PDB file of C-alpha atoms in Angstrom:
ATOM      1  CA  UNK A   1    -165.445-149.007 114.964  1.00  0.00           C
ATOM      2  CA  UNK A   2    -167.728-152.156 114.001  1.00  0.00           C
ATOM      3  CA  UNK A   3    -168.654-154.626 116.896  1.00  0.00           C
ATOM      4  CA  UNK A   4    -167.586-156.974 114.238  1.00  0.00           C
ATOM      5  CA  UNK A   5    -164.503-157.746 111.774  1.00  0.00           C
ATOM      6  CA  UNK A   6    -164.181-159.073 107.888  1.00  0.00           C
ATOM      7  CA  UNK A   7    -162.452-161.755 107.769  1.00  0.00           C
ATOM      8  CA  UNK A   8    -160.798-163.825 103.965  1.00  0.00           C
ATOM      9  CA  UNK A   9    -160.304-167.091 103.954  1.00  0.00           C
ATOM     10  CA  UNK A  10    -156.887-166.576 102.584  1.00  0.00           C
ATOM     11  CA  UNK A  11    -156.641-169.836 100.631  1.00  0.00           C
ATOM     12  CA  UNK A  12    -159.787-168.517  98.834  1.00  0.00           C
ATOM     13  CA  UNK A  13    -157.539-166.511  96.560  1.00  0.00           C
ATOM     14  CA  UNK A  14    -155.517-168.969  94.803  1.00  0.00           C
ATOM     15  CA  UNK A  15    -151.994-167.109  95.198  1.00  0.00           C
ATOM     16  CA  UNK A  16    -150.174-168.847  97.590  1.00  0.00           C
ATOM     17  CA  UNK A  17    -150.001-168.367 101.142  1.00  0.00           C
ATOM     18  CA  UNK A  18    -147.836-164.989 100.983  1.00  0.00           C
ATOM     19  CA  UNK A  19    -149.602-163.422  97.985  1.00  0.00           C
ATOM     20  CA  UNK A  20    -152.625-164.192  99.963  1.00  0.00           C
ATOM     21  CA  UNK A  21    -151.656-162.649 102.705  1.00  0.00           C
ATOM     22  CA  UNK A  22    -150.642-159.772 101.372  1.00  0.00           C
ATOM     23  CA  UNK A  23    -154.063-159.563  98.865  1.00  0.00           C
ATOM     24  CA  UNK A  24    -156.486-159.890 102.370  1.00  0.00           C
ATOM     25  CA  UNK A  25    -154.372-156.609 103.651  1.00  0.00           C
ATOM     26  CA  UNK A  26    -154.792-154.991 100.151  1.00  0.00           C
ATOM     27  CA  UNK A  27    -158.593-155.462  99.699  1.00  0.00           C
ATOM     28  CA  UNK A  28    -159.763-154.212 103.365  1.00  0.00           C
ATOM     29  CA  UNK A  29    -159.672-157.299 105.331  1.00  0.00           C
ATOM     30  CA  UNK A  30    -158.487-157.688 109.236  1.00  0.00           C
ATOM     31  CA  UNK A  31    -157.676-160.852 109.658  1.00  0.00           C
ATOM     32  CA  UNK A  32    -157.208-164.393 107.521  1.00  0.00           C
ATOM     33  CA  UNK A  33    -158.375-167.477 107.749  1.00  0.00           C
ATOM     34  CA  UNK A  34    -155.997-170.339 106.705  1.00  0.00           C
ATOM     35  CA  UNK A  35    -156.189-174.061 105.706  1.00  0.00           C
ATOM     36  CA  UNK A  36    -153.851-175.937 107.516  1.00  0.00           C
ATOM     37  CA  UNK A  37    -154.657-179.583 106.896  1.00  0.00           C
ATOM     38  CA  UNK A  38    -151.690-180.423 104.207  1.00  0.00           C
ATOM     39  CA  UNK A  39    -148.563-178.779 102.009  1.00  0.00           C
ATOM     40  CA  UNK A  40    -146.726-176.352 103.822  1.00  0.00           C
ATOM     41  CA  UNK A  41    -149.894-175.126 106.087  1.00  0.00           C
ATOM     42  CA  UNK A  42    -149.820-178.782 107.793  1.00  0.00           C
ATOM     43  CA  UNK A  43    -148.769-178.761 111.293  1.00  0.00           C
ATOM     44  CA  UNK A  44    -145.798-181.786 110.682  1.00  0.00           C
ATOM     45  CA  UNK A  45    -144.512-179.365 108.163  1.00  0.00           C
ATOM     46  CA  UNK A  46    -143.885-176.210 110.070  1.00  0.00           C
ATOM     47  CA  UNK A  47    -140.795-175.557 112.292  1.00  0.00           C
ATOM     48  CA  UNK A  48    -141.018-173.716 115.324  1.00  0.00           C
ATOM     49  CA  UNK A  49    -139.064-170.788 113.456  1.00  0.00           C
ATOM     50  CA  UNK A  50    -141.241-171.483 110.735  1.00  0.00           C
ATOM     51  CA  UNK A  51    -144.151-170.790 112.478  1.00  0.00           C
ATOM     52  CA  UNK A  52    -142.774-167.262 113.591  1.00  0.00           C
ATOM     53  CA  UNK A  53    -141.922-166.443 110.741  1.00  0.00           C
ATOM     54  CA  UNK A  54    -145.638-166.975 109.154  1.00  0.00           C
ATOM     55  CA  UNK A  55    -147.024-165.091 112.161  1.00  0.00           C
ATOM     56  CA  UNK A  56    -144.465-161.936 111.821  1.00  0.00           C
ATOM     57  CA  UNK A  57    -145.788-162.007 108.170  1.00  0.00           C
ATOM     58  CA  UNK A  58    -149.494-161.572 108.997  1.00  0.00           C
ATOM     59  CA  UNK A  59    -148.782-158.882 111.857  1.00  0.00           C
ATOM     60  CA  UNK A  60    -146.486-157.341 109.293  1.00  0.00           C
ATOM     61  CA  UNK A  61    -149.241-156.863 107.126  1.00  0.00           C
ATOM     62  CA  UNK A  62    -151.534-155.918 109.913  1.00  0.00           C
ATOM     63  CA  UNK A  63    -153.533-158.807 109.733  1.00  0.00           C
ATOM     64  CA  UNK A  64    -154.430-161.473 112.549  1.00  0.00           C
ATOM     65  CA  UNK A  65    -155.856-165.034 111.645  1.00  0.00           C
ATOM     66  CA  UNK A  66    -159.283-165.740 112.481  1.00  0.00           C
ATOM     67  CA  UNK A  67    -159.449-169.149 112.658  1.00  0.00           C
ATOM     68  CA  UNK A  68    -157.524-171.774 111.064  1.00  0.00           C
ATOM     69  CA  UNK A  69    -159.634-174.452 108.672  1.00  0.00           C
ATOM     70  CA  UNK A  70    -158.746-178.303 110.053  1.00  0.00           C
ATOM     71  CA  UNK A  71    -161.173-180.094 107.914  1.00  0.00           C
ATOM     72  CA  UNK A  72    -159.936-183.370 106.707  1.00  0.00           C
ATOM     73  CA  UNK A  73    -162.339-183.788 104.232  1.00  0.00           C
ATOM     74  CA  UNK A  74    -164.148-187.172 103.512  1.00  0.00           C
ATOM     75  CA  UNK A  75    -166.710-188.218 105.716  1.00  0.00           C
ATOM     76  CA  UNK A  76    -165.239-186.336 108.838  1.00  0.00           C
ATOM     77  CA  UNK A  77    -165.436-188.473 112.108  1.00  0.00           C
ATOM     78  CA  UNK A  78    -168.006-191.125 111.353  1.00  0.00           C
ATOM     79  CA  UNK A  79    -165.936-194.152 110.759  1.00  0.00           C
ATOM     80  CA  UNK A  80    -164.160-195.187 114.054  1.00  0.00           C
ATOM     81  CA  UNK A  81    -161.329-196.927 112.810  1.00  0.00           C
ATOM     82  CA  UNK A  82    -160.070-193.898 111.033  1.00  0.00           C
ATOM     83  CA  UNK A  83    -160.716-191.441 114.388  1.00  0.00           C
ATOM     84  CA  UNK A  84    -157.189-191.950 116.589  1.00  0.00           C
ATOM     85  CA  UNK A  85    -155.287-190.364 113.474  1.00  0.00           C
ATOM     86  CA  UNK A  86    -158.113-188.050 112.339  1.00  0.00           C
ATOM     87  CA  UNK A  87    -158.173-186.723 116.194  1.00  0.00           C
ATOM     88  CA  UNK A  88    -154.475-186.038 116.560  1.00  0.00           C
ATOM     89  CA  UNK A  89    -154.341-184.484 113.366  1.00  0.00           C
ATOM     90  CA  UNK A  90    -156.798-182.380 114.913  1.00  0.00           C
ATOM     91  CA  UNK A  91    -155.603-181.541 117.969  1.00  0.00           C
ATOM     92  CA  UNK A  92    -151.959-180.983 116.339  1.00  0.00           C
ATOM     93  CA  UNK A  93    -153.790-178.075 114.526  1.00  0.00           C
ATOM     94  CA  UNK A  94    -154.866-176.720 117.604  1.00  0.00           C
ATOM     95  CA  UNK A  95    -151.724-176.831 118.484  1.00  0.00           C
ATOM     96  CA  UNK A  96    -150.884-174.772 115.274  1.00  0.00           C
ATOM     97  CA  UNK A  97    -153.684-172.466 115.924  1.00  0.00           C
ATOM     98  CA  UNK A  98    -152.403-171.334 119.140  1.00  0.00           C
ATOM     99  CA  UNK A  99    -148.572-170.446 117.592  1.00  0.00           C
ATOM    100  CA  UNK A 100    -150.214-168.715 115.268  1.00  0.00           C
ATOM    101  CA  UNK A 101    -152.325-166.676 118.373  1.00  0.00           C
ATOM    102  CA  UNK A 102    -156.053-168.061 117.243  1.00  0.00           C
ATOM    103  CA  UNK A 103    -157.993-170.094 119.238  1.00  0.00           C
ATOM    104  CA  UNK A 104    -160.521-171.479 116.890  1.00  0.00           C
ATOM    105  CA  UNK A 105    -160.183-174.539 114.340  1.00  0.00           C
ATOM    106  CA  UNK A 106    -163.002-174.965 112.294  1.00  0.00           C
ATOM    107  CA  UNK A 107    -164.154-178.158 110.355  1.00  0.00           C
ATOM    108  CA  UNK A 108    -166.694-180.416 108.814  1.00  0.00           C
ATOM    109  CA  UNK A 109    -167.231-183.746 111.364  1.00  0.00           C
ATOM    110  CA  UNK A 110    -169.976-185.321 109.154  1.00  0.00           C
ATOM    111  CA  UNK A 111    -173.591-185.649 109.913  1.00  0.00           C
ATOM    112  CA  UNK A 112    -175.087-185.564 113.315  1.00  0.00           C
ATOM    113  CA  UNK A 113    -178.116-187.598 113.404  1.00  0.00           C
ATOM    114  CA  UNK A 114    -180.806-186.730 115.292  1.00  0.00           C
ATOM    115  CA  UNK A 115    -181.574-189.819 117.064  1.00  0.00           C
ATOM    116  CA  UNK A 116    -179.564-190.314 119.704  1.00  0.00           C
ATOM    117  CA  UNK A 117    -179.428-193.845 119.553  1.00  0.00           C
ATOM    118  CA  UNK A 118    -178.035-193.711 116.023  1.00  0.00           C
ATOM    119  CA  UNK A 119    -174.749-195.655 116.021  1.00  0.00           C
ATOM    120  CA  UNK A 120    -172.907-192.682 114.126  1.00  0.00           C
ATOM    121  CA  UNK A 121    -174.253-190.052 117.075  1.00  0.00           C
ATOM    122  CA  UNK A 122    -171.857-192.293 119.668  1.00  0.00           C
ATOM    123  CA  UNK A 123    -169.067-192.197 117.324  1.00  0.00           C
ATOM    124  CA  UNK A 124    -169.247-188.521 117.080  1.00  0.00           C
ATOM    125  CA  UNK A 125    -169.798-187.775 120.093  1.00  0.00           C
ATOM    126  CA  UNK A 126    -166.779-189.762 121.349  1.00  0.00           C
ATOM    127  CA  UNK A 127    -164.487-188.106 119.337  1.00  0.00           C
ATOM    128  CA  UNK A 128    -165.545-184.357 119.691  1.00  0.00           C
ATOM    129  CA  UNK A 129    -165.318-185.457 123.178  1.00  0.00           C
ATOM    130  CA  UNK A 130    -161.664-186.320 123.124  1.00  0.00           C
ATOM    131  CA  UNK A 131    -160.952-182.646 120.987  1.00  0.00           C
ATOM    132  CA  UNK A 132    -163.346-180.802 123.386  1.00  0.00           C
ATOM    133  CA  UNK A 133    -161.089-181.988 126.592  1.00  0.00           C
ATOM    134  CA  UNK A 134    -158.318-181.145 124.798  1.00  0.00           C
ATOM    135  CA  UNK A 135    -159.794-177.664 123.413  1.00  0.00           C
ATOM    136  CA  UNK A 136    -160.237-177.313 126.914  1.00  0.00           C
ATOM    137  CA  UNK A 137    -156.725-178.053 128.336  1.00  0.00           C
ATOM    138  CA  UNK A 138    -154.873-175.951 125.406  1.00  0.00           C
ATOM    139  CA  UNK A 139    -157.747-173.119 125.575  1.00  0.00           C
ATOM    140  CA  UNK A 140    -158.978-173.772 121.576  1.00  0.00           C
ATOM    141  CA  UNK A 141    -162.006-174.128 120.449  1.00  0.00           C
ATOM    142  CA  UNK A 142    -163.091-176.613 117.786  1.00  0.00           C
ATOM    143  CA  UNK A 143    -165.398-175.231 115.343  1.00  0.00           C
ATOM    144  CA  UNK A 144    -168.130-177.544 113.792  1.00  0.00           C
ATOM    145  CA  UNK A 145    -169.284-175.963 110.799  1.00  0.00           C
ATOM    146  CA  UNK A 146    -172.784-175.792 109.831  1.00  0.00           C
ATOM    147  CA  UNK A 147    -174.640-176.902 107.221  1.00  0.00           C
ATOM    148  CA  UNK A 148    -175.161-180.721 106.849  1.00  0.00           C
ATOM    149  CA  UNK A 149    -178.164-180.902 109.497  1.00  0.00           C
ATOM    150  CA  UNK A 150    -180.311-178.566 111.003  1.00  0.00           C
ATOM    151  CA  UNK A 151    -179.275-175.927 113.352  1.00  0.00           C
ATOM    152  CA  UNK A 152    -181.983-177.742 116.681  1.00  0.00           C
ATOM    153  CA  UNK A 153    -180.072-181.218 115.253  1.00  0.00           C
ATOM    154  CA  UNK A 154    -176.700-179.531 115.703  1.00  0.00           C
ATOM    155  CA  UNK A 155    -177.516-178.210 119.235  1.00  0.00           C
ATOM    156  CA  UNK A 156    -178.752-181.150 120.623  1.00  0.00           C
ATOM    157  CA  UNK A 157    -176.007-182.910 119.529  1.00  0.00           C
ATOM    158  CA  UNK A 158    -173.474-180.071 121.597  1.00  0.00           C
ATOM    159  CA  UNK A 159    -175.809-180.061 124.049  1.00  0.00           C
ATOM    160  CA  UNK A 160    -174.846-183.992 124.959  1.00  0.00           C
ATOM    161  CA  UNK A 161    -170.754-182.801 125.503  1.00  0.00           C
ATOM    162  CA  UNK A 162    -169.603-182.706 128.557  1.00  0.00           C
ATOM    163  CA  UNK A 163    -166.699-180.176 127.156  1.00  0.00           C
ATOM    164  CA  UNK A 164    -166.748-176.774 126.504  1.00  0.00           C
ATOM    165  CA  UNK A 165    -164.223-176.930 124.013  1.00  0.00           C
ATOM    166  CA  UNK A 166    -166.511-177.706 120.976  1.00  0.00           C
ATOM    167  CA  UNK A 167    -168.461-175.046 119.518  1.00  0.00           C
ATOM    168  CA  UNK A 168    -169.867-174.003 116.038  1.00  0.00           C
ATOM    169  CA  UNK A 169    -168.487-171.914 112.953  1.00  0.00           C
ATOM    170  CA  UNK A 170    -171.732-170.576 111.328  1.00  0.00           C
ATOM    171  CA  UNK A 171    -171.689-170.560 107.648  1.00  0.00           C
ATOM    172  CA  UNK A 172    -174.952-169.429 106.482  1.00  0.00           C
ATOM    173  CA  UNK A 173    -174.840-170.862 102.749  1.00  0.00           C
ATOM    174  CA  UNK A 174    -174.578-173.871 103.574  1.00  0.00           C
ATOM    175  CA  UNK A 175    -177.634-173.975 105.788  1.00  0.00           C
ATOM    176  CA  UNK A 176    -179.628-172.047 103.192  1.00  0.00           C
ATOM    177  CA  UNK A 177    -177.718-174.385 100.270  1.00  0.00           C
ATOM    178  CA  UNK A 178    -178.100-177.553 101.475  1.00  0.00           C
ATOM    179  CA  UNK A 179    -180.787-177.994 104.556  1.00  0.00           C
ATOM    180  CA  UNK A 180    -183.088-175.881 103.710  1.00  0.00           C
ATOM    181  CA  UNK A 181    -183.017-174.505 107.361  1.00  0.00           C
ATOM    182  CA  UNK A 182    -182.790-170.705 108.075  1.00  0.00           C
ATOM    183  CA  UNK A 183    -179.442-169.269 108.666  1.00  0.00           C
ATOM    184  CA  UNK A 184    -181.263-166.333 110.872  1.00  0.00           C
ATOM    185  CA  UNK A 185    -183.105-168.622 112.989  1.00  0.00           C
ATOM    186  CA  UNK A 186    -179.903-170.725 113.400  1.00  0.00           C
ATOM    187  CA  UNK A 187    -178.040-167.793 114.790  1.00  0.00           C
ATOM    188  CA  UNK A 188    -180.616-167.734 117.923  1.00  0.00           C
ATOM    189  CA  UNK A 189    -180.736-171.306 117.794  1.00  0.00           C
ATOM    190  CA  UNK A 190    -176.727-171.726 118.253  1.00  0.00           C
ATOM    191  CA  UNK A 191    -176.174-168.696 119.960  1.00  0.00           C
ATOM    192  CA  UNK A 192    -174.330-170.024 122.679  1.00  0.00           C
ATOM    193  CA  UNK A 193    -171.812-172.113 120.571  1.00  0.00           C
ATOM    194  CA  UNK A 194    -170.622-169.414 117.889  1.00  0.00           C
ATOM    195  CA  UNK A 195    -167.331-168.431 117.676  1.00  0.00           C
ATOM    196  CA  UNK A 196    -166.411-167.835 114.211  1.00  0.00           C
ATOM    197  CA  UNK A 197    -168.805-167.451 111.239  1.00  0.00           C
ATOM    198  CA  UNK A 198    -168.085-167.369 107.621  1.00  0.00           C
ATOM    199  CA  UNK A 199    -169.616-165.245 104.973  1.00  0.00           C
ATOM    200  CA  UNK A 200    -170.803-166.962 102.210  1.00  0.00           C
ATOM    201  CA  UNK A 201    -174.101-167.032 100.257  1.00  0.00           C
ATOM    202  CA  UNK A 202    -175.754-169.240  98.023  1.00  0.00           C
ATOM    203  CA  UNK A 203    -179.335-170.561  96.283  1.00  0.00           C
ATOM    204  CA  UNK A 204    -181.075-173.634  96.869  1.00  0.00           C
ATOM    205  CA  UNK A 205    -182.668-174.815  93.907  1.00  0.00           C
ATOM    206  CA  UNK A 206    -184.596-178.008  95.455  1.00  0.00           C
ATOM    207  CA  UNK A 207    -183.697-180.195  97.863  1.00  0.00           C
ATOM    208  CA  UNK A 208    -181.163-182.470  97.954  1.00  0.00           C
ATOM    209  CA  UNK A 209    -179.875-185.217 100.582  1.00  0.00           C
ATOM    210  CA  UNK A 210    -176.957-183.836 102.867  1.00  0.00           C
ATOM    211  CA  UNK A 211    -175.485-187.575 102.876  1.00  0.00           C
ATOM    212  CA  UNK A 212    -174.748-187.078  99.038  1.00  0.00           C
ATOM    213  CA  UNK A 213    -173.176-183.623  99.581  1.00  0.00           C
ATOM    214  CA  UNK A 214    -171.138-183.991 102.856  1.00  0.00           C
ATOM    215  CA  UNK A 215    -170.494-187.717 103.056  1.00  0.00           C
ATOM    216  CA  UNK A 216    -170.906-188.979  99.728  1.00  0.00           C
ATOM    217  CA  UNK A 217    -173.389-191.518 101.200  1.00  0.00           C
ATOM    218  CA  UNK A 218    -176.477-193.350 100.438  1.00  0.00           C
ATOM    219  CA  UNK A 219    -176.048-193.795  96.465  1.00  0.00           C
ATOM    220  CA  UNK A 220    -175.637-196.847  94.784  1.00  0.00           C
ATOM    221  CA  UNK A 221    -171.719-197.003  94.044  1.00  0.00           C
ATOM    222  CA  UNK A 222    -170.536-195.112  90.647  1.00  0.00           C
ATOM    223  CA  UNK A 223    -174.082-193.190  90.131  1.00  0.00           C
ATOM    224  CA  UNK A 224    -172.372-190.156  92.939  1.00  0.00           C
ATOM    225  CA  UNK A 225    -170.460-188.973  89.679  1.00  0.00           C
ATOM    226  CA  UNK A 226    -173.397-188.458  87.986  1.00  0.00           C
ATOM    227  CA  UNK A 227    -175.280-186.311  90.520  1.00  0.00           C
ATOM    228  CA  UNK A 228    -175.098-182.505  89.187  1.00  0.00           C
ATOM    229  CA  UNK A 229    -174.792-181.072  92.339  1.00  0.00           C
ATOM    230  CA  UNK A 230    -175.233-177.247  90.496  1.00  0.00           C
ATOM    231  CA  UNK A 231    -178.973-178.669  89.547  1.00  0.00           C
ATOM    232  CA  UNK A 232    -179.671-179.043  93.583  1.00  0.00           C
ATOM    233  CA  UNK A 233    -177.767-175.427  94.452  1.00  0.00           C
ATOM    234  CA  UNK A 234    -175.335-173.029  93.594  1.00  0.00           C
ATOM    235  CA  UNK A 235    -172.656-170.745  95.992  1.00  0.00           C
ATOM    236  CA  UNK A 236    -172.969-167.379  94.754  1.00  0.00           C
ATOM    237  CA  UNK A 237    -171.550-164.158  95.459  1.00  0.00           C
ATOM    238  CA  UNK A 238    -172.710-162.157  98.465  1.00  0.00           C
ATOM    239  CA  UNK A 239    -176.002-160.146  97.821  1.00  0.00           C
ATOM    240  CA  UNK A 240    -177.153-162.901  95.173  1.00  0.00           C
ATOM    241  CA  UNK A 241    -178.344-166.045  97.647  1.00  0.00           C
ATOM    242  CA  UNK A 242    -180.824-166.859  99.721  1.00  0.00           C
ATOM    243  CA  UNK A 243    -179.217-165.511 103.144  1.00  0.00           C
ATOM    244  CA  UNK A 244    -180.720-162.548 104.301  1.00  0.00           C
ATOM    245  CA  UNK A 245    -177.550-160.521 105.316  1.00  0.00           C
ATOM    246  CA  UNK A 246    -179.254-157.618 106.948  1.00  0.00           C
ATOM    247  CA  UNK A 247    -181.377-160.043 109.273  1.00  0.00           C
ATOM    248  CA  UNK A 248    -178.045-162.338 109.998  1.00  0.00           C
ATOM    249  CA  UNK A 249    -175.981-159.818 111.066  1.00  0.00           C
ATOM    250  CA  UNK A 250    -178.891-157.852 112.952  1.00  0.00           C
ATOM    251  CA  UNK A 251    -178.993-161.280 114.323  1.00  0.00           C
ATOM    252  CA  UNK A 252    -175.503-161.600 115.211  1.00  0.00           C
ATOM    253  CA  UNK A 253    -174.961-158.955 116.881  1.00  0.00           C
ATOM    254  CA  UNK A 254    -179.017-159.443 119.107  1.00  0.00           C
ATOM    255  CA  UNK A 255    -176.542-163.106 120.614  1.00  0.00           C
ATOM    256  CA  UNK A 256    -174.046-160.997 121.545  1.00  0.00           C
ATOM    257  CA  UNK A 257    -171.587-162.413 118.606  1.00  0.00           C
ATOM    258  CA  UNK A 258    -168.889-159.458 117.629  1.00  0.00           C
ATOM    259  CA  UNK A 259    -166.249-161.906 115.862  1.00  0.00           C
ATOM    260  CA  UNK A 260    -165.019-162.059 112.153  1.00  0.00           C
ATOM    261  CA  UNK A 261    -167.135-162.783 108.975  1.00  0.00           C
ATOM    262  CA  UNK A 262    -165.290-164.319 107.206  1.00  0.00           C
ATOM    263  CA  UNK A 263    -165.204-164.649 103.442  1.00  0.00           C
ATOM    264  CA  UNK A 264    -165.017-167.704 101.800  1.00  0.00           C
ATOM    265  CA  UNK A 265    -165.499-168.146  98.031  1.00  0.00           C
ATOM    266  CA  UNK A 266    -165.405-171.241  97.004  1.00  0.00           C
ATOM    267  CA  UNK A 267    -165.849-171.362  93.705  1.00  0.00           C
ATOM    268  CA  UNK A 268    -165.952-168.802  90.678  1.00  0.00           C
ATOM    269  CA  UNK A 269    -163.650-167.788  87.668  1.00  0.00           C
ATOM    270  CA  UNK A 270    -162.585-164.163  89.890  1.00  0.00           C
ATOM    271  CA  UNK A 271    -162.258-165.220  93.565  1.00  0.00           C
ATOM    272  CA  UNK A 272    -160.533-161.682  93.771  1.00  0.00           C
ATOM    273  CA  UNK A 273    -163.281-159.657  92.295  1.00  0.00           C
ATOM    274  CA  UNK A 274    -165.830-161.676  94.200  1.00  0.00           C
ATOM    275  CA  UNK A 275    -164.068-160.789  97.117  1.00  0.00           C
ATOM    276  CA  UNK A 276    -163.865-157.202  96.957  1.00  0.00           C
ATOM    277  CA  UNK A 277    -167.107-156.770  95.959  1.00  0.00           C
ATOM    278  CA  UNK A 278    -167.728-158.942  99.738  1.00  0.00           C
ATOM    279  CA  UNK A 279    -165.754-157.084 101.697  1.00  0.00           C
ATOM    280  CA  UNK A 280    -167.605-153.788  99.971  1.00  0.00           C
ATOM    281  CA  UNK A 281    -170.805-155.497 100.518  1.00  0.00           C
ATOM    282  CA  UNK A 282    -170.196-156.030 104.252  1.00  0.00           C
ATOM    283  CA  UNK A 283    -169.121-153.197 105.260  1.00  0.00           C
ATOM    284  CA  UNK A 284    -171.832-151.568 103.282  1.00  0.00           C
ATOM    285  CA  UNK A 285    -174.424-153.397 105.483  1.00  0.00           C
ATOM    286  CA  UNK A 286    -172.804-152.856 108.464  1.00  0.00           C
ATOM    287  CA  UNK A 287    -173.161-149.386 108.302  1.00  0.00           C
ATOM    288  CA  UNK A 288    -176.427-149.723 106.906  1.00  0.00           C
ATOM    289  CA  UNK A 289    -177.333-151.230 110.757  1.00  0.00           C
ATOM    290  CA  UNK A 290    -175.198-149.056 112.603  1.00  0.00           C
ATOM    291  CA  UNK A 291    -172.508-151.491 113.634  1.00  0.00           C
TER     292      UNK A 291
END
């Protein structure tokens, strides 16, 4: 049996949460990832009975979930005023993640600068302090996806919590997408932190600010609708970007990571097709390196 397991992100399909489900079982996946941030995924929308009966569906269909998503979208945790509701929004999906037996939430928090004295590094770090401490008392982890600064930016910035209940969901894409930096490197560079990873690929075509993809910063008002974001880089199936799958996973598995891939898509006219053609592609790899 693989050291690792292929994940979906289950919203990924389009179909619903219970044609989802049952579409991750029917292409070859072992467990689902799920959005639960609003609609009937949202945490002040689910029963206690509802959330059983969610969970019976996925064992059912001998699935588990991965990891739920709890991004809230926007610019993350950078402005404080917003924070007290962003945070226990947060921490209610913890809450959620645990009744549905995962431990990991993943999300976007915005930017981490790399100067410390930034003002926006304080306001981070103040509230992934608060979710740490309580990843900590509930036994979740909240996931900080990669991709809007550099992998050494990103550790330095963990690095500074005192908690041990923050810790990274690597998505490879977006490092090779957006920063520039190199999703291989950034396994060895995070290897500590990883606890869920995503497989996605994609092409950078030249650079482009992170502010303008991630926070929607740092233009002059109204000219953010004109930026072609497909002229800066693309998401593309696996096996047609810029990650270098064979080295990542070699990599991977070198930090001692033996958790889900999973498979987000994004974007494309055939999420289904794109998605078999993943899960085929990853476990064709996998064998290909013996794991």
């Amino acid at each position: 049996m693989s050291a690792f397991k292929i994940g979906v992100m289950v919203d990924s399909f389009r179909l619903g949460l219970e044609d989802g489900i049952k579409k991750a079982k029917e292409v070859g996946a072992a467990g689902i990832q799920i959005y639960a941030t609003s609609g009937e995924m949202a945490p002040e929308n689910l029963s206690p009975q509802r959330r059983k009966e969610i969970l019976d569906m996925i064992k059912s269909n001998g699935l588990v979930v991965s990891a739920l998503c709890g991004d809230l979208g926007g610019h993350g945790f950078t402005v404080p005023e917003d924070n007290p509701a962003r945070i226990e929004k947060s921490k209610r999906i913890m809450d959620l993640a645990k009744d549905l037996e995962t431990n990991v939430v993943t999300t976007h928090i915005g930017i981490a600068p790399e100067d410390h004295n930034h003002p926006r590094f304080k306001v981070l770090q103040e509230a992934c302090e608060q979710l740490g401490e309580y990843g900590d008392n509930v036994g979740a982890y909240f996931a900080i996806e990669t991709g809007p600064e550099k992998a050494v930016t990103l550790k330095n910035f963990l690095d500074s919590l005192s908690s041990k209940g923050v810790r990274v969901n690597f998505d490879p894409a977006n490092f090779a997408m957006v920063t520039g930096d190199d999703p291989v490197q950034g396994v060895y560079t995070l290897k500590d932190y990883i606890v869920h990873t995503h497989a996605k690929d994609g092409v950078r075509k030249k650079p482009i600010n992170p502010e303008w993809v991630y926070n929607r910063l740092q233009l002059p008002e109204g000219e953010i609708e004109d930026v072609n974001f497909k002229d800066y880089y693309e998401e593309v199936p696996l096996g047609e970007g810029d990650v270098r799958f064979s080295e990542y996973i070699k990599a991977l598995n070198e930090v001692g990571y033996n958790g889900f891939l999973t498979i987000e898509r994004e974007v494309g006219a055939d999420p289904e097709k794109d998605i078999r053609l993943a899960v085929n592609f990853l476990n064709s790899k996998l064998k290909e390196l013996g794991l």
